[in-house]
Tab-separated table of C-alpha atoms in Angstrom:
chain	number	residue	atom	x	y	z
M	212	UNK	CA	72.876	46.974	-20.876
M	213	UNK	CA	71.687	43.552	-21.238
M	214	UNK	CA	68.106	44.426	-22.551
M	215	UNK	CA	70.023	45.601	-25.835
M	216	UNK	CA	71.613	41.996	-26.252
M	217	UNK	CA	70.039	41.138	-29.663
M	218	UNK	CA	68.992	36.934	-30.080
M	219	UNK	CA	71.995	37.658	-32.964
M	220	UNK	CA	74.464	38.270	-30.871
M	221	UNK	CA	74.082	35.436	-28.351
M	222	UNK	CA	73.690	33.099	-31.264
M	223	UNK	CA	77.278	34.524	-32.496
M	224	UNK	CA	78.871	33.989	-29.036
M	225	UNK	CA	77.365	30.499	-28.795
M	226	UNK	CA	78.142	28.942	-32.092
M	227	UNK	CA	74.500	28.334	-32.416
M	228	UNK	CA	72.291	29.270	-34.658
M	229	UNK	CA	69.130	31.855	-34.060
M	230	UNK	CA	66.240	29.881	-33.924
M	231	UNK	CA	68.182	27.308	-31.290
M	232	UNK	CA	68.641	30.705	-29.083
M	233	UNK	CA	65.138	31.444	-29.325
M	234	UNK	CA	63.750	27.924	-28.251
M	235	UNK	CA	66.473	28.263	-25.238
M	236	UNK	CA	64.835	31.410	-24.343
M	237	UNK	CA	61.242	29.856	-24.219
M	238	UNK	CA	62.348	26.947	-22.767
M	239	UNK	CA	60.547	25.267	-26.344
M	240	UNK	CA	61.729	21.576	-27.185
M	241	UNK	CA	64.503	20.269	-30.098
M	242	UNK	CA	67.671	21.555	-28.721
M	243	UNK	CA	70.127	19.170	-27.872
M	244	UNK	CA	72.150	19.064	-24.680
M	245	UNK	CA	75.250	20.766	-25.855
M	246	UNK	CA	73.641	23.384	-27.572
M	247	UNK	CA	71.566	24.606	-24.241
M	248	UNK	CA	74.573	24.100	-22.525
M	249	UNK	CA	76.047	27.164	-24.813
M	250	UNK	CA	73.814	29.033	-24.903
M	251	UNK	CA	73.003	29.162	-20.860
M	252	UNK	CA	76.602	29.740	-20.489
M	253	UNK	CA	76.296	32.756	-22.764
M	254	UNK	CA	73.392	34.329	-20.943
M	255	UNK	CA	74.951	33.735	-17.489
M	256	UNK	CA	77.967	35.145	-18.837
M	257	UNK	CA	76.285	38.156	-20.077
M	258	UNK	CA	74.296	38.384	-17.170
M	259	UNK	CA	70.539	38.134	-19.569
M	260	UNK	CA	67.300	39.437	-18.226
M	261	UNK	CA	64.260	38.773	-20.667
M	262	UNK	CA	61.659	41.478	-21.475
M	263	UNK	CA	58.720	39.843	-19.465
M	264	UNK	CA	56.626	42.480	-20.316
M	265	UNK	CA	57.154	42.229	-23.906
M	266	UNK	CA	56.864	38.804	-24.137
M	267	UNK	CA	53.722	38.594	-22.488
M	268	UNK	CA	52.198	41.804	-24.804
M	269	UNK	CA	53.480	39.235	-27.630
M	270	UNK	CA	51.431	36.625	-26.364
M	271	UNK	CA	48.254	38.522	-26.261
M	272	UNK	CA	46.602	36.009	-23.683
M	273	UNK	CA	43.689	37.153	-22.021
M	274	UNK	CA	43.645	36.593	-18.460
M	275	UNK	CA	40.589	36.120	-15.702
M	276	UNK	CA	41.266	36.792	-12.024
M	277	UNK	CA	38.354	36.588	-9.441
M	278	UNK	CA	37.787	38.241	-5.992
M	279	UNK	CA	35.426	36.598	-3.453
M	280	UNK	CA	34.818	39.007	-0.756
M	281	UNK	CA	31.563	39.269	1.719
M	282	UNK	CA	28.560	41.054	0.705
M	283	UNK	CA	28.787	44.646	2.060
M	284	UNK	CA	26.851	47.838	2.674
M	285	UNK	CA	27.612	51.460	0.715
M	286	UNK	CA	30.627	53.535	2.105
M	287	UNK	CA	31.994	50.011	3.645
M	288	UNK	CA	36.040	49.130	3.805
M	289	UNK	CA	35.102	46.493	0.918
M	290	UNK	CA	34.180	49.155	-1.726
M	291	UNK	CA	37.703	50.716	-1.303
M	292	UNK	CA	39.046	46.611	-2.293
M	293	UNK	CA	36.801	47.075	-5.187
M	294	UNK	CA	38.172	49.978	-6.436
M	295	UNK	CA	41.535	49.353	-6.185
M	296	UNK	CA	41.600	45.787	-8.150
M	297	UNK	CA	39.285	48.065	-10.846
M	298	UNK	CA	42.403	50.387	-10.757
M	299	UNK	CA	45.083	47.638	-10.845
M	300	UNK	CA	43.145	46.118	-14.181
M	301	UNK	CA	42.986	49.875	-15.746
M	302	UNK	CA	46.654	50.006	-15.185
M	303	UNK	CA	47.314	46.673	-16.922
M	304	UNK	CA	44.955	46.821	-19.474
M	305	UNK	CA	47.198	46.177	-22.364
M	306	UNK	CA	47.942	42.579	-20.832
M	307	UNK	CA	44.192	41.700	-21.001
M	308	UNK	CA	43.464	41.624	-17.518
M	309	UNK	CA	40.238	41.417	-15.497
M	310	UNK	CA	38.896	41.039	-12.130
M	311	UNK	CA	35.395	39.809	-11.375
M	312	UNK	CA	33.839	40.389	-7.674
M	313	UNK	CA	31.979	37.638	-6.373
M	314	UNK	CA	30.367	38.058	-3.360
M	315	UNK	CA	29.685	35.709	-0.218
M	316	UNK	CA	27.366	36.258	2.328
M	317	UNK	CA	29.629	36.963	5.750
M	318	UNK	CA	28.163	34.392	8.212
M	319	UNK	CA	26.807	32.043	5.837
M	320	UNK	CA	29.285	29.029	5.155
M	321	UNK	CA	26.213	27.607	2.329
M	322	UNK	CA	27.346	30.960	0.998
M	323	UNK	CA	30.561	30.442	0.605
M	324	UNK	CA	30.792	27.119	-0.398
M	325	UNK	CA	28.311	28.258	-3.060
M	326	UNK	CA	30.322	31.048	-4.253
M	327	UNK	CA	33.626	29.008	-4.582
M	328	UNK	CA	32.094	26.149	-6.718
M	329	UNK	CA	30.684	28.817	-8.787
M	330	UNK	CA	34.514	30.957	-9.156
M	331	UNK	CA	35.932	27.379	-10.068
M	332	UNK	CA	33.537	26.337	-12.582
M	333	UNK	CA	34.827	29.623	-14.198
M	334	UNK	CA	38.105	28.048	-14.544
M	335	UNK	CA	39.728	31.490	-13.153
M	336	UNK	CA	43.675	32.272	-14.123
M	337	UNK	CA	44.233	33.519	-10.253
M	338	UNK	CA	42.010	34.222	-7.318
M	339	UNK	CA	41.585	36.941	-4.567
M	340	UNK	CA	39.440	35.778	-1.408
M	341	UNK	CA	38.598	37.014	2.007
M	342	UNK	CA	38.801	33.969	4.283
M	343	UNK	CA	35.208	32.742	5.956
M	344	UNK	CA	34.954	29.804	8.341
M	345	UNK	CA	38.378	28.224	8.225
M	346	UNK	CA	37.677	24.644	7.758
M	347	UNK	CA	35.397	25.593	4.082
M	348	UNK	CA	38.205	28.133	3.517
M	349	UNK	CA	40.995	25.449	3.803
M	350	UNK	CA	39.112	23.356	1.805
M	351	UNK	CA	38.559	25.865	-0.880
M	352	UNK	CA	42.651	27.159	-0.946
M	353	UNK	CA	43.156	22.917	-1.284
M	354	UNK	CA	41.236	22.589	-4.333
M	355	UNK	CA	43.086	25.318	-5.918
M	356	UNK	CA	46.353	23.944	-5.024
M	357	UNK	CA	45.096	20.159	-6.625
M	358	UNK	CA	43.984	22.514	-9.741
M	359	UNK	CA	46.880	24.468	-9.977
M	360	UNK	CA	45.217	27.921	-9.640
M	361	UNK	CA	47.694	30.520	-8.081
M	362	UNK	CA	45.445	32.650	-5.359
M	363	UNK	CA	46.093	35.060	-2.640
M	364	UNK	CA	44.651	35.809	0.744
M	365	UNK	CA	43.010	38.908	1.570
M	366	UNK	CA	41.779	40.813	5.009
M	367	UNK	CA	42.635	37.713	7.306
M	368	UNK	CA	45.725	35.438	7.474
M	369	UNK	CA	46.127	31.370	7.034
M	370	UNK	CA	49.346	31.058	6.796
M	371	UNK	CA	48.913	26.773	6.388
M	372	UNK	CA	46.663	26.743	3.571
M	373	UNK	CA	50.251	28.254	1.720
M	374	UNK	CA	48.748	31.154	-0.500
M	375	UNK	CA	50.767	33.057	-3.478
M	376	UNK	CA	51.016	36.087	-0.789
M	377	UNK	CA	48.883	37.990	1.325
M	378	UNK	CA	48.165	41.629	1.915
M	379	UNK	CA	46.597	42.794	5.355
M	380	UNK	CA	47.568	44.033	8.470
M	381	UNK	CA	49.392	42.013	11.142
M	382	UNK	CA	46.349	41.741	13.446
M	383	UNK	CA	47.808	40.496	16.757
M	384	UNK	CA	50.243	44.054	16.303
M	385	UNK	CA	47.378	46.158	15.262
M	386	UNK	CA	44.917	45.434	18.140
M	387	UNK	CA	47.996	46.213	20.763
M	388	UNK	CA	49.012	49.433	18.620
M	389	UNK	CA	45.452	50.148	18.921
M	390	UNK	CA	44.898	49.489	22.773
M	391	UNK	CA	48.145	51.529	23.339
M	392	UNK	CA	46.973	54.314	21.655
M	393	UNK	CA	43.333	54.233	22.935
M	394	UNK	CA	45.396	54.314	26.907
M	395	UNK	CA	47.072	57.898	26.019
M	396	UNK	CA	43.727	59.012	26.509
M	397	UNK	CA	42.600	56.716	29.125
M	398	UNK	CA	45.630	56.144	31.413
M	399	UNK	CA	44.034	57.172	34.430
M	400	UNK	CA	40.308	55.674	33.614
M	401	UNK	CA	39.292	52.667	35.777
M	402	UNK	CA	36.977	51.464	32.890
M	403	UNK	CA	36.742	50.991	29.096
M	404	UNK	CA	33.980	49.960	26.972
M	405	UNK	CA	34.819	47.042	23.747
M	406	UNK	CA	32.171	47.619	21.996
M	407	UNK	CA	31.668	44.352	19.341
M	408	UNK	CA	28.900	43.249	16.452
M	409	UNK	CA	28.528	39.545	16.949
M	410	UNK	CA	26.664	36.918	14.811
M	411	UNK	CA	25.838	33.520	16.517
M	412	UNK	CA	27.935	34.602	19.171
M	413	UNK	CA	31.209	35.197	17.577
M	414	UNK	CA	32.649	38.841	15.877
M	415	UNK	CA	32.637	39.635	12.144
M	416	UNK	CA	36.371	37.877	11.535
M	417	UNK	CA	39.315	36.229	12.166
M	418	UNK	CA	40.940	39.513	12.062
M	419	UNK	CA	38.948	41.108	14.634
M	420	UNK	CA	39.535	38.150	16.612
M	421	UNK	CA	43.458	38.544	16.657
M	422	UNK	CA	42.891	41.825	16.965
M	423	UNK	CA	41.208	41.343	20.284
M	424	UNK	CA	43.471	38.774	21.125
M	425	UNK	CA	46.925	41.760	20.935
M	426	UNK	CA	44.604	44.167	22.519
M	427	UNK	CA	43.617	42.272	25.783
M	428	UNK	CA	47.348	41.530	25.875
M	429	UNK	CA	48.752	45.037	26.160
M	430	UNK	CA	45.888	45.443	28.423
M	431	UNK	CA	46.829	42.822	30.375
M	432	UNK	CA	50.337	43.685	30.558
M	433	UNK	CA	50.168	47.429	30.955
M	434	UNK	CA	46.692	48.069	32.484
M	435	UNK	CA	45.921	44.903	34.238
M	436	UNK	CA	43.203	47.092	36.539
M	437	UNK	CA	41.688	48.655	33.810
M	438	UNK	CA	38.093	46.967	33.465
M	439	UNK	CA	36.998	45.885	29.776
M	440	UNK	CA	33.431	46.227	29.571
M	441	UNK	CA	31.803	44.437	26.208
M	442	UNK	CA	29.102	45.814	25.156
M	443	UNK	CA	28.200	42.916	22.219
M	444	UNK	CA	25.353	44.230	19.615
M	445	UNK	CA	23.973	41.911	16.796
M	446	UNK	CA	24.584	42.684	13.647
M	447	UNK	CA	21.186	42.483	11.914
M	448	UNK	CA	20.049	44.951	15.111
M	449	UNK	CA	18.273	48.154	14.002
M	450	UNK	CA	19.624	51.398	14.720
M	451	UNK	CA	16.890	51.664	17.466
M	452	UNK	CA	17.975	48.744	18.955
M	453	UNK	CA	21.419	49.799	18.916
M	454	UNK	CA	20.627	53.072	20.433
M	455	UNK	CA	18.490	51.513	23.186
M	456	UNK	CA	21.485	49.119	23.475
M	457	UNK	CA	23.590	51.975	23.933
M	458	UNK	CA	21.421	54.201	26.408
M	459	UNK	CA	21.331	51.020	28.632
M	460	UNK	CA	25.273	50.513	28.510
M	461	UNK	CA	26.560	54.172	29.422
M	462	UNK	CA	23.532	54.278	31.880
M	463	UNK	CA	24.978	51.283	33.670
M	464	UNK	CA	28.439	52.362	33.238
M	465	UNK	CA	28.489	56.593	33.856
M	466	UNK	CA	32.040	56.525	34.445
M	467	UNK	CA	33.477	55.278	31.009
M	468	UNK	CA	34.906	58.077	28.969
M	469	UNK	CA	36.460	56.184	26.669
M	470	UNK	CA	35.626	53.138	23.985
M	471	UNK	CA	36.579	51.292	21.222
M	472	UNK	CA	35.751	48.851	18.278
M	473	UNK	CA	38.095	46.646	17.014
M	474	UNK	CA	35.965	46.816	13.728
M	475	UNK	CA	34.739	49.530	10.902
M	476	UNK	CA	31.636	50.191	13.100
M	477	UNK	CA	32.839	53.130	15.409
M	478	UNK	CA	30.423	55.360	13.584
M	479	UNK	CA	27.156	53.637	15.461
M	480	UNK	CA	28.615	54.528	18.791
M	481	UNK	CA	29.767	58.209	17.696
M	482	UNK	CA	26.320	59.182	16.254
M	483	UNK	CA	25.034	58.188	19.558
M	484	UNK	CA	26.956	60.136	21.467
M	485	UNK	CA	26.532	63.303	19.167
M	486	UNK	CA	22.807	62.537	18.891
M	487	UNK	CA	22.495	62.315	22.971
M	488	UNK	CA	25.235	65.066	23.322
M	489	UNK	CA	27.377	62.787	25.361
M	490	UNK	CA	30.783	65.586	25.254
M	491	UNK	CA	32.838	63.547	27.152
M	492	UNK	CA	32.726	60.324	25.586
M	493	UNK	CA	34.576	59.230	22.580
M	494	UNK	CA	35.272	55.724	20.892
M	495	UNK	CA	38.361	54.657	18.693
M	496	UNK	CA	37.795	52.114	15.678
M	497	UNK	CA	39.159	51.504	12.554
M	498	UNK	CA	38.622	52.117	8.770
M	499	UNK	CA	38.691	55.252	6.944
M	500	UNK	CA	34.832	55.681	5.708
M	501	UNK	CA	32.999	58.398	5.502
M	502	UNK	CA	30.549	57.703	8.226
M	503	UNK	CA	33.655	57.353	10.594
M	504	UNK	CA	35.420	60.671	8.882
M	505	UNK	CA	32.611	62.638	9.713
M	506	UNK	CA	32.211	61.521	13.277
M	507	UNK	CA	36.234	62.000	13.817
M	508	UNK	CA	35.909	64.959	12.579
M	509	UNK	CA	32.925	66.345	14.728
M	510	UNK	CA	35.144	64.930	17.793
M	511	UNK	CA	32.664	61.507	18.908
M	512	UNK	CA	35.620	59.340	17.476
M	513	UNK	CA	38.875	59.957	18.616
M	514	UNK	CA	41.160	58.372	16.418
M	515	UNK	CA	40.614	55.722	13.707
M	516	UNK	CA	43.121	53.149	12.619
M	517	UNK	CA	43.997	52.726	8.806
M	518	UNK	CA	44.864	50.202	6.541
M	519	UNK	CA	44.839	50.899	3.319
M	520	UNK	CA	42.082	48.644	1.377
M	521	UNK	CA	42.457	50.540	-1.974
M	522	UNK	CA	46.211	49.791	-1.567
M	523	UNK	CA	45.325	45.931	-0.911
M	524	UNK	CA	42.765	45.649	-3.402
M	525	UNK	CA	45.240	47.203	-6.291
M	526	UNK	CA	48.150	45.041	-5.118
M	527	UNK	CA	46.787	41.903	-4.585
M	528	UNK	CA	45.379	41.948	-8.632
M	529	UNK	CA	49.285	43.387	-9.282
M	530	UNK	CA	50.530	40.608	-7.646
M	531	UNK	CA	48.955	37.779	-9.947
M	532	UNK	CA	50.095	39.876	-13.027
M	533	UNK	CA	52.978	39.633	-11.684
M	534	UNK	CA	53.400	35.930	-10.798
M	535	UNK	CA	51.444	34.505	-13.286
M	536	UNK	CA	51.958	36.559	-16.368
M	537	UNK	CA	55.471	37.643	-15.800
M	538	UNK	CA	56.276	34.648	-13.968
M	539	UNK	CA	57.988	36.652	-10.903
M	540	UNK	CA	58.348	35.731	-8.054
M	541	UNK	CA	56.506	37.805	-5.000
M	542	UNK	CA	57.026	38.045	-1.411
M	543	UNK	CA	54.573	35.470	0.321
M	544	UNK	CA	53.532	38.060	3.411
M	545	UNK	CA	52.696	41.579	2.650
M	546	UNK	CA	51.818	43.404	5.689
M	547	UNK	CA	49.962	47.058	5.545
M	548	UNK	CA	51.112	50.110	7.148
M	549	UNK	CA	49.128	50.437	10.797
M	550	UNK	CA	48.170	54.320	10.310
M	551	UNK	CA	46.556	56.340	13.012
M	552	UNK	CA	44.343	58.918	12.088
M	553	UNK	CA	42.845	62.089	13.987
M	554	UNK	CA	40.222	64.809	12.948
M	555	UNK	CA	43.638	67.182	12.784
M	556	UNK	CA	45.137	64.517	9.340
M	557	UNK	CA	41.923	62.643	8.287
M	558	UNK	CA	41.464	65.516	5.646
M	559	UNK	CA	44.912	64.733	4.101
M	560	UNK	CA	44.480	61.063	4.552
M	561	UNK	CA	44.937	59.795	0.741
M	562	UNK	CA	43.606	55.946	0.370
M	563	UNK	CA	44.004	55.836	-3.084
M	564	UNK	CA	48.029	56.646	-2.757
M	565	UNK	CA	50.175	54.079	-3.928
């Protein structure tokens, strides 16, 4: 009802004339005290919601959003992110919006320090960006706040560096969720593998380190004998490495039936257990790519976790449309669905649903 309130007939009920309504409306200067009084007593009265959207097609500002994520290989969870803030722009094209990707090498902090000076010399509008080392990325989410750039977190959680929102999974919940699904299949096993890519000793991110951190609890709670076996690979290691890596593991360890990968990887130990026609073994991971599809569905992977990146991608580029250009307000944590996946549903698995 209120959306068909003309400007003349709130002028009407306020005594006021038209143009004093419309600089009341856009908060614009030269109105005097009693006259804003009526008029904000008229619009509470009528209960007035402004057009956003129409207002900000009148404005016809163009606006320039940025999303720093790490560099990445083909078929890789990033490339779903990609698509889905291309999506978000396609479906707000008449607002003039765009998204640039700017990339970041993963265990490089030069990178990243790099690769933020260069988004802010841009002067961006709003900014997407996948945490790195915490101290640079603190630093980085500080200088925004001093320059007044809205931005939002992505992939991995800082909840003190006070972001617009951020869109991810709850990682401490996902690595129990996966650990208790991983021990339907291995309830009675005295042994698991962890299989983990590690740079300079540590694992590819803060979320697969909270991760971790909820899956050695259930373990720990529920399965205290159950032995974890880490099997740590680097991440620059060839694939003949890795398989040598991998010969040398389930050699050593001939009773372990079951693994998992609190990362995208699961694919590396699957094709190794198809290629050396190891039946018995399977390993759990996360991330709906192809590489993983296809080993789920020849049975090496038993079940992958998903978590939407398409989905995060497209809302996180929605979000600053919607806080910066329609000046609403958006809900500061945004968790994703924690989605299991077998070779039974993967083919009806749609990560470009929203």
């Amino acid at each position: 009802m209120t959306e068909k309130v003309r400007i003349k007939d709130i002028a009407e009920k306020s005594g006021v004339s038209v143009g004093t309504v419309d600089r009341v409306l856009h908060n614009r200067p030269n109105v005097s005290k009693k006259a804003r009084e009526k008029v904000e007593k008229v619009l509470k009265e009528i209960n007035y919601q402004p057009n956003m959207y129409a207002s900000a097609l009148a404005y016809n500002k163009s606006y320039q959003f940025y999303c720093i994520i790490p560099q990445h290989d083909s078929e890789a969870y990033w490339e779903e992110i990609e698509d889905g803030t291309a999506k978000a722009c396609e479906t707000r094209r008449d607002f003039h919006i765009s998204t640039e990707i700017m990339y970041y090498q993963r265990y490089d902090i030069k990178s990243f320090v790099q690769t933020t000076k260069e988004c802010l010399e841009k002067k961006p509008n709003g900014v997407i960006v996948v945490p790195a080392d915490i101290k640079v990325t603190k630093h980085f989410c500080e200088t925004m706040h001093e320059r007044k750039i809205p931005f939002i977190l992505l992939d991995s959680y800082i909840p003190d560096v006070n972001p617009l929102t951020f869109f991810g999974q709850d990682s401490f919940s996902s690595g129990k969720f996966a650990a208790k699904m991983l021990m339907l299949l291995a309830a009675n096993d005295k042994e698991i593998m962890l299989f983990k890519r590690m740079k300079n000793g540590k694992v590819a991110s803060r979320q697969q380190e909270n991760r971790e951190l909820g899956f050695r609890h259930y373990m720990n709670e529920h399965f205290p004998n159950v032995r974890i076996a880490e099997l740590d690979v680097p991440v620059e290691g060839s694939p003949e490495s890795n398989e040598k890596k991998l010969e040398q593991f389930f050699s050593a360890h001939p009773g372990i039936r079951n693994c998992i990968t609190l990362g995208s990887k699961a694919h590396i130990v699957g094709e190794f257990l198809l290629k050396t026609n190891r039946r018995s073994v399977q390993i759990m991971g996360y991330d709906m790519v192809e590489k993983n599809a296809q080993c789920l569905r020849k049975g090496s992977i038993s079940f992958l976790i998903a978590q939407h990146a398409y989905m995060q991608g497209y809302h996180c580029v929605d979000s600053l449309f919607k806080a910066i250009v329609l000046h609403k307000k958006v809900d500061p944590t945004n968790y994703m669905p924690i989605e299991l996946l077998s070779k039974e549903n993967v083919d009806f698995y749609r990560r470009t649903q929203l």
